[in-house]
Amino acid sequence: QVQLSESGGGTAQAGGSLRLSCKASGHAYGGSSFCMGWFRQAPGNQREGVAVMGSDGKAIYAESVKGRFTISQDKARNVLYLEINRTRPDDSAMYYCAADWRLCEPGWRRPGRFDDWGQGTQVTVST
């Protein structure tokens, strides 16, 4: 079992930036096939995939965040990052880190395919 722990959430003004971190412990995601990524869920909405990165180093983004969000990973430290730029009020949500032992495609948008989840970190963007 892998433990995922997010940090870095908080409050930002519209047009600002935030960087989220996800630390994986218990088992390193490295070498074999894996997919790690970020989902978000606002009250009353379904959990949606935001961005993922696999063992092949390929980053995949939801259309709604392309150009503003950047996902990256530090394999040596088992940390996954999500940089949110030009924040908007509709970015406000609980952001979750997720991971599993398969390549990201196909199906990365489906929360149910991910085995491991963090507890989430809240992002609030004010106008």
Short mmCIF file of N, CA and C in Angstrom, two decimals:
data_model
loop_
_atom_site.label_atom_id
_atom_site.label_comp_id
_atom_site.label_asym_id
_atom_site.label_seq_id
_atom_site.Cartn_x
_atom_site.Cartn_y
_atom_site.Cartn_z
N GLN A 1 0.85 -1.19 0.00
CA GLN A 1 0.00 0.00 0.00
C GLN A 1 0.88 1.23 0.00
N VAL A 2 0.50 2.19 -0.82
CA VAL A 2 1.23 3.45 -0.91
C VAL A 2 0.43 4.52 -0.19
N GLN A 3 1.12 5.31 0.59
CA GLN A 3 0.48 6.45 1.23
C GLN A 3 0.81 7.72 0.45
N LEU A 4 -0.20 8.49 0.19
CA LEU A 4 -0.03 9.74 -0.54
C LEU A 4 -0.46 10.88 0.36
N SER A 5 0.35 11.90 0.42
CA SER A 5 0.07 13.03 1.30
C SER A 5 0.25 14.33 0.54
N GLU A 6 -0.85 15.08 0.41
CA GLU A 6 -0.81 16.35 -0.32
C GLU A 6 -0.52 17.51 0.63
N SER A 7 0.04 18.55 0.07
CA SER A 7 0.27 19.79 0.79
C SER A 7 0.33 20.93 -0.21
N GLY A 8 0.31 22.14 0.30
CA GLY A 8 0.48 23.30 -0.56
C GLY A 8 -0.79 24.03 -0.93
N GLY A 9 -1.92 23.48 -0.53
CA GLY A 9 -3.16 24.19 -0.81
C GLY A 9 -3.28 25.44 0.03
N GLY A 10 -4.28 26.22 -0.26
CA GLY A 10 -4.49 27.45 0.49
C GLY A 10 -5.36 28.40 -0.30
N THR A 11 -5.23 29.66 0.04
CA THR A 11 -6.03 30.68 -0.61
C THR A 11 -5.16 31.54 -1.51
N ALA A 12 -5.64 31.79 -2.69
CA ALA A 12 -4.94 32.65 -3.63
C ALA A 12 -5.93 33.62 -4.25
N GLN A 13 -5.44 34.75 -4.65
CA GLN A 13 -6.28 35.67 -5.39
C GLN A 13 -6.30 35.28 -6.85
N ALA A 14 -7.33 35.63 -7.53
CA ALA A 14 -7.42 35.36 -8.96
C ALA A 14 -6.20 35.98 -9.66
N GLY A 15 -5.62 35.19 -10.55
CA GLY A 15 -4.43 35.64 -11.25
C GLY A 15 -3.13 35.28 -10.56
N GLY A 16 -3.24 34.63 -9.40
CA GLY A 16 -2.07 34.24 -8.65
C GLY A 16 -1.58 32.85 -9.00
N SER A 17 -0.75 32.30 -8.11
CA SER A 17 -0.18 30.98 -8.33
C SER A 17 -0.16 30.18 -7.04
N LEU A 18 -0.23 28.88 -7.21
CA LEU A 18 -0.10 27.95 -6.09
C LEU A 18 0.67 26.74 -6.59
N ARG A 19 1.40 26.09 -5.69
CA ARG A 19 2.05 24.83 -6.05
C ARG A 19 1.66 23.79 -5.01
N LEU A 20 1.08 22.73 -5.51
CA LEU A 20 0.69 21.61 -4.67
C LEU A 20 1.76 20.52 -4.75
N SER A 21 1.92 19.81 -3.64
CA SER A 21 2.87 18.70 -3.59
C SER A 21 2.17 17.45 -3.11
N CYS A 22 2.64 16.32 -3.60
CA CYS A 22 2.12 15.03 -3.18
C CYS A 22 3.30 14.12 -2.90
N LYS A 23 3.46 13.75 -1.65
CA LYS A 23 4.55 12.89 -1.25
C LYS A 23 4.06 11.45 -1.18
N ALA A 24 4.74 10.55 -1.89
CA ALA A 24 4.41 9.13 -1.86
C ALA A 24 5.36 8.42 -0.91
N SER A 25 4.81 7.59 -0.05
CA SER A 25 5.64 6.81 0.86
C SER A 25 5.08 5.41 0.98
N GLY A 26 5.88 4.53 1.47
CA GLY A 26 5.48 3.14 1.62
C GLY A 26 5.97 2.28 0.49
N HIS A 27 5.97 2.85 -0.72
CA HIS A 27 6.49 2.14 -1.88
C HIS A 27 6.78 3.18 -2.94
N ALA A 28 7.93 3.14 -3.51
CA ALA A 28 8.32 4.14 -4.49
C ALA A 28 7.69 3.85 -5.84
N TYR A 29 7.12 4.85 -6.45
CA TYR A 29 6.65 4.74 -7.82
C TYR A 29 7.83 5.04 -8.73
N GLY A 30 8.50 4.05 -9.15
CA GLY A 30 9.63 4.27 -10.03
C GLY A 30 10.05 2.98 -10.67
N GLY A 31 10.48 3.05 -11.89
CA GLY A 31 10.96 1.85 -12.57
C GLY A 31 9.86 1.14 -13.32
N SER A 32 8.86 0.67 -12.62
CA SER A 32 7.78 -0.06 -13.27
C SER A 32 6.73 0.92 -13.77
N SER A 33 5.74 0.40 -14.45
CA SER A 33 4.67 1.25 -14.98
C SER A 33 3.85 1.83 -13.84
N PHE A 34 3.61 3.12 -13.89
CA PHE A 34 2.75 3.75 -12.91
C PHE A 34 2.16 5.02 -13.51
N CYS A 35 1.14 5.48 -12.86
CA CYS A 35 0.51 6.74 -13.21
C CYS A 35 0.19 7.48 -11.94
N MET A 36 0.63 8.72 -11.85
CA MET A 36 0.29 9.57 -10.71
C MET A 36 -0.34 10.84 -11.25
N GLY A 37 -1.28 11.36 -10.50
CA GLY A 37 -1.93 12.56 -11.00
C GLY A 37 -2.75 13.29 -9.97
N TRP A 38 -3.42 14.30 -10.46
CA TRP A 38 -4.23 15.17 -9.62
C TRP A 38 -5.67 15.19 -10.11
N PHE A 39 -6.56 15.10 -9.14
CA PHE A 39 -7.98 15.26 -9.37
C PHE A 39 -8.48 16.40 -8.50
N ARG A 40 -9.61 16.94 -8.84
CA ARG A 40 -10.20 17.96 -7.97
C ARG A 40 -11.71 17.75 -7.91
N GLN A 41 -12.25 18.22 -6.79
CA GLN A 41 -13.69 18.08 -6.59
C GLN A 41 -14.20 19.28 -5.84
N ALA A 42 -15.10 19.99 -6.47
CA ALA A 42 -15.77 21.12 -5.84
C ALA A 42 -17.09 20.65 -5.27
N PRO A 43 -17.62 21.31 -4.27
CA PRO A 43 -18.88 20.89 -3.67
C PRO A 43 -19.98 20.76 -4.71
N GLY A 44 -20.66 19.62 -4.69
CA GLY A 44 -21.76 19.37 -5.62
C GLY A 44 -21.32 18.86 -6.97
N ASN A 45 -20.01 18.77 -7.20
CA ASN A 45 -19.50 18.31 -8.49
C ASN A 45 -18.84 16.95 -8.35
N GLN A 46 -18.72 16.28 -9.48
CA GLN A 46 -18.00 15.02 -9.50
C GLN A 46 -16.49 15.28 -9.45
N ARG A 47 -15.78 14.29 -9.02
CA ARG A 47 -14.33 14.39 -9.01
C ARG A 47 -13.83 14.32 -10.45
N GLU A 48 -12.99 15.27 -10.82
CA GLU A 48 -12.53 15.32 -12.20
C GLU A 48 -11.01 15.26 -12.27
N GLY A 49 -10.54 14.59 -13.30
CA GLY A 49 -9.10 14.51 -13.52
C GLY A 49 -8.57 15.84 -14.03
N VAL A 50 -7.45 16.26 -13.47
CA VAL A 50 -6.84 17.53 -13.84
C VAL A 50 -5.59 17.31 -14.68
N ALA A 51 -4.69 16.50 -14.17
CA ALA A 51 -3.43 16.24 -14.88
C ALA A 51 -2.82 14.98 -14.32
N VAL A 52 -2.14 14.24 -15.17
CA VAL A 52 -1.45 13.03 -14.75
C VAL A 52 -0.09 12.96 -15.42
N MET A 53 0.78 12.16 -14.79
CA MET A 53 2.09 11.91 -15.38
C MET A 53 2.45 10.46 -15.10
N GLY A 54 2.91 9.77 -16.13
CA GLY A 54 3.20 8.37 -15.98
C GLY A 54 4.69 8.07 -15.90
N SER A 55 4.98 6.78 -15.81
CA SER A 55 6.37 6.34 -15.73
C SER A 55 7.14 6.68 -17.00
N ASP A 56 6.42 6.94 -18.09
CA ASP A 56 7.08 7.33 -19.32
C ASP A 56 7.40 8.82 -19.35
N GLY A 57 7.04 9.54 -18.28
CA GLY A 57 7.32 10.96 -18.20
C GLY A 57 6.38 11.85 -18.97
N LYS A 58 5.37 11.26 -19.57
CA LYS A 58 4.44 12.03 -20.38
C LYS A 58 3.38 12.68 -19.48
N ALA A 59 3.17 13.95 -19.67
CA ALA A 59 2.15 14.68 -18.92
C ALA A 59 0.89 14.80 -19.77
N ILE A 60 -0.24 14.60 -19.14
CA ILE A 60 -1.53 14.73 -19.80
C ILE A 60 -2.39 15.67 -18.99
N TYR A 61 -3.05 16.60 -19.66
CA TYR A 61 -3.85 17.60 -18.98
C TYR A 61 -5.29 17.59 -19.46
N ALA A 62 -6.19 17.93 -18.56
CA ALA A 62 -7.56 18.19 -18.97
C ALA A 62 -7.56 19.48 -19.80
N GLU A 63 -8.45 19.55 -20.76
CA GLU A 63 -8.50 20.71 -21.64
C GLU A 63 -8.70 22.00 -20.85
N SER A 64 -9.45 21.92 -19.77
CA SER A 64 -9.81 23.12 -19.02
C SER A 64 -8.62 23.76 -18.30
N VAL A 65 -7.51 23.02 -18.17
CA VAL A 65 -6.38 23.57 -17.42
C VAL A 65 -5.12 23.70 -18.26
N LYS A 66 -5.18 23.27 -19.49
CA LYS A 66 -4.00 23.34 -20.35
C LYS A 66 -3.51 24.78 -20.46
N GLY A 67 -2.21 24.92 -20.34
CA GLY A 67 -1.61 26.24 -20.44
C GLY A 67 -1.51 26.97 -19.11
N ARG A 68 -2.24 26.50 -18.11
CA ARG A 68 -2.17 27.15 -16.79
C ARG A 68 -1.61 26.24 -15.71
N PHE A 69 -1.82 24.94 -15.85
CA PHE A 69 -1.36 23.98 -14.87
C PHE A 69 -0.14 23.25 -15.41
N THR A 70 0.79 22.95 -14.53
CA THR A 70 1.97 22.17 -14.91
C THR A 70 2.18 21.07 -13.87
N ILE A 71 2.24 19.85 -14.35
CA ILE A 71 2.50 18.72 -13.48
C ILE A 71 3.95 18.29 -13.66
N SER A 72 4.59 17.94 -12.57
CA SER A 72 5.98 17.48 -12.65
C SER A 72 6.23 16.51 -11.50
N GLN A 73 7.34 15.80 -11.59
CA GLN A 73 7.64 14.83 -10.55
C GLN A 73 9.12 14.84 -10.22
N ASP A 74 9.41 14.58 -8.98
CA ASP A 74 10.78 14.38 -8.51
C ASP A 74 10.87 12.92 -8.08
N LYS A 75 11.37 12.09 -8.99
CA LYS A 75 11.39 10.67 -8.72
C LYS A 75 12.29 10.32 -7.54
N ALA A 76 13.36 11.06 -7.41
CA ALA A 76 14.31 10.76 -6.32
C ALA A 76 13.65 10.95 -4.95
N ARG A 77 12.74 11.92 -4.86
CA ARG A 77 12.07 12.20 -3.61
C ARG A 77 10.65 11.65 -3.54
N ASN A 78 10.22 11.00 -4.61
CA ASN A 78 8.85 10.47 -4.68
C ASN A 78 7.82 11.56 -4.43
N VAL A 79 8.00 12.68 -5.08
CA VAL A 79 7.08 13.80 -4.92
C VAL A 79 6.53 14.20 -6.28
N LEU A 80 5.24 14.41 -6.30
CA LEU A 80 4.54 14.89 -7.50
C LEU A 80 4.07 16.31 -7.23
N TYR A 81 4.22 17.18 -8.19
CA TYR A 81 3.84 18.57 -8.03
C TYR A 81 2.74 18.96 -9.02
N LEU A 82 1.99 19.96 -8.62
CA LEU A 82 1.04 20.59 -9.55
C LEU A 82 1.15 22.09 -9.35
N GLU A 83 1.62 22.77 -10.37
CA GLU A 83 1.70 24.22 -10.32
C GLU A 83 0.48 24.80 -11.00
N ILE A 84 -0.21 25.67 -10.28
CA ILE A 84 -1.41 26.31 -10.80
C ILE A 84 -1.10 27.78 -11.00
N ASN A 85 -1.16 28.22 -12.24
CA ASN A 85 -0.88 29.62 -12.57
C ASN A 85 -2.15 30.31 -13.03
N ARG A 86 -2.13 31.62 -12.95
CA ARG A 86 -3.29 32.44 -13.35
C ARG A 86 -4.56 31.84 -12.77
N THR A 87 -4.54 31.70 -11.45
CA THR A 87 -5.65 31.05 -10.76
C THR A 87 -6.96 31.77 -11.04
N ARG A 88 -8.02 30.97 -11.06
CA ARG A 88 -9.37 31.47 -11.31
C ARG A 88 -10.28 30.97 -10.20
N PRO A 89 -11.37 31.68 -9.93
CA PRO A 89 -12.29 31.21 -8.89
C PRO A 89 -12.80 29.80 -9.13
N ASP A 90 -12.96 29.40 -10.40
CA ASP A 90 -13.47 28.05 -10.66
C ASP A 90 -12.39 26.98 -10.48
N ASP A 91 -11.18 27.37 -10.10
CA ASP A 91 -10.17 26.39 -9.68
C ASP A 91 -10.38 25.97 -8.23
N SER A 92 -11.24 26.65 -7.52
CA SER A 92 -11.49 26.34 -6.11
C SER A 92 -12.08 24.95 -5.98
N ALA A 93 -11.43 24.12 -5.20
CA ALA A 93 -11.86 22.74 -5.03
C ALA A 93 -10.92 22.05 -4.05
N MET A 94 -11.30 20.85 -3.66
CA MET A 94 -10.38 19.98 -2.95
C MET A 94 -9.57 19.25 -4.01
N TYR A 95 -8.27 19.30 -3.88
CA TYR A 95 -7.38 18.65 -4.84
C TYR A 95 -6.81 17.38 -4.22
N TYR A 96 -6.92 16.29 -4.98
CA TYR A 96 -6.48 14.99 -4.51
C TYR A 96 -5.36 14.47 -5.40
N CYS A 97 -4.41 13.81 -4.78
CA CYS A 97 -3.37 13.09 -5.48
C CYS A 97 -3.79 11.63 -5.58
N ALA A 98 -3.53 11.02 -6.72
CA ALA A 98 -3.91 9.63 -6.93
C ALA A 98 -2.80 8.91 -7.68
N ALA A 99 -2.76 7.59 -7.50
CA ALA A 99 -1.71 6.81 -8.16
C ALA A 99 -2.15 5.37 -8.36
N ASP A 100 -1.62 4.76 -9.40
CA ASP A 100 -1.76 3.31 -9.54
C ASP A 100 -0.65 2.76 -10.42
N TRP A 101 -0.62 1.45 -10.54
CA TRP A 101 0.49 0.76 -11.18
C TRP A 101 0.24 0.44 -12.63
N ARG A 102 -0.36 1.34 -13.35
CA ARG A 102 -0.57 1.18 -14.78
C ARG A 102 -0.21 2.48 -15.49
N LEU A 103 0.01 2.38 -16.78
CA LEU A 103 0.21 3.61 -17.54
C LEU A 103 -1.06 4.44 -17.50
N CYS A 104 -0.89 5.73 -17.71
CA CYS A 104 -2.03 6.64 -17.57
C CYS A 104 -3.11 6.43 -18.63
N GLU A 105 -2.69 6.14 -19.83
CA GLU A 105 -3.69 5.93 -20.88
C GLU A 105 -3.82 4.44 -21.21
N PRO A 106 -5.06 4.02 -21.44
CA PRO A 106 -6.28 4.83 -21.46
C PRO A 106 -6.91 4.95 -20.07
N GLY A 107 -7.90 5.82 -20.01
CA GLY A 107 -8.75 5.85 -18.84
C GLY A 107 -8.31 6.70 -17.67
N TRP A 108 -7.35 7.58 -17.85
CA TRP A 108 -6.84 8.33 -16.69
C TRP A 108 -7.89 9.23 -16.08
N ARG A 109 -8.90 9.60 -16.83
CA ARG A 109 -9.90 10.51 -16.27
C ARG A 109 -10.84 9.84 -15.27
N ARG A 110 -10.85 8.54 -15.23
CA ARG A 110 -11.78 7.83 -14.35
C ARG A 110 -11.18 7.67 -12.96
N PRO A 111 -11.74 8.32 -11.94
CA PRO A 111 -11.20 8.17 -10.58
C PRO A 111 -11.15 6.73 -10.11
N GLY A 112 -12.12 5.92 -10.55
CA GLY A 112 -12.21 4.55 -10.07
C GLY A 112 -11.05 3.66 -10.44
N ARG A 113 -10.26 4.04 -11.42
CA ARG A 113 -9.14 3.18 -11.82
C ARG A 113 -7.92 3.36 -10.93
N PHE A 114 -7.90 4.39 -10.10
CA PHE A 114 -6.74 4.65 -9.26
C PHE A 114 -6.87 3.93 -7.92
N ASP A 115 -5.79 3.30 -7.52
CA ASP A 115 -5.80 2.48 -6.31
C ASP A 115 -5.53 3.28 -5.04
N ASP A 116 -4.71 4.27 -5.15
CA ASP A 116 -4.25 4.98 -3.96
C ASP A 116 -4.61 6.46 -4.06
N TRP A 117 -5.05 7.01 -2.93
CA TRP A 117 -5.48 8.41 -2.88
C TRP A 117 -4.93 9.09 -1.63
N GLY A 118 -4.67 10.37 -1.77
CA GLY A 118 -4.34 11.17 -0.60
C GLY A 118 -5.61 11.71 0.04
N GLN A 119 -5.42 12.46 1.11
CA GLN A 119 -6.56 12.98 1.86
C GLN A 119 -7.09 14.28 1.28
N GLY A 120 -6.33 14.88 0.39
CA GLY A 120 -6.78 16.10 -0.27
C GLY A 120 -6.22 17.36 0.37
N THR A 121 -6.12 18.39 -0.45
CA THR A 121 -5.71 19.70 0.04
C THR A 121 -6.61 20.74 -0.62
N GLN A 122 -7.11 21.67 0.17
CA GLN A 122 -8.10 22.62 -0.30
C GLN A 122 -7.43 23.80 -1.00
N VAL A 123 -7.98 24.15 -2.15
CA VAL A 123 -7.56 25.34 -2.88
C VAL A 123 -8.77 26.26 -2.99
N THR A 124 -8.59 27.50 -2.57
CA THR A 124 -9.65 28.49 -2.66
C THR A 124 -9.10 29.72 -3.37
N VAL A 125 -9.78 30.12 -4.43
CA VAL A 125 -9.35 31.28 -5.20
C VAL A 125 -10.40 32.37 -5.07
N SER A 126 -9.97 33.52 -4.62
CA SER A 126 -10.89 34.63 -4.43
C SER A 126 -10.72 35.66 -5.55
N THR A 127 -11.78 36.40 -5.77
CA THR A 127 -11.73 37.44 -6.81
C THR A 127 -11.10 38.71 -6.27
#
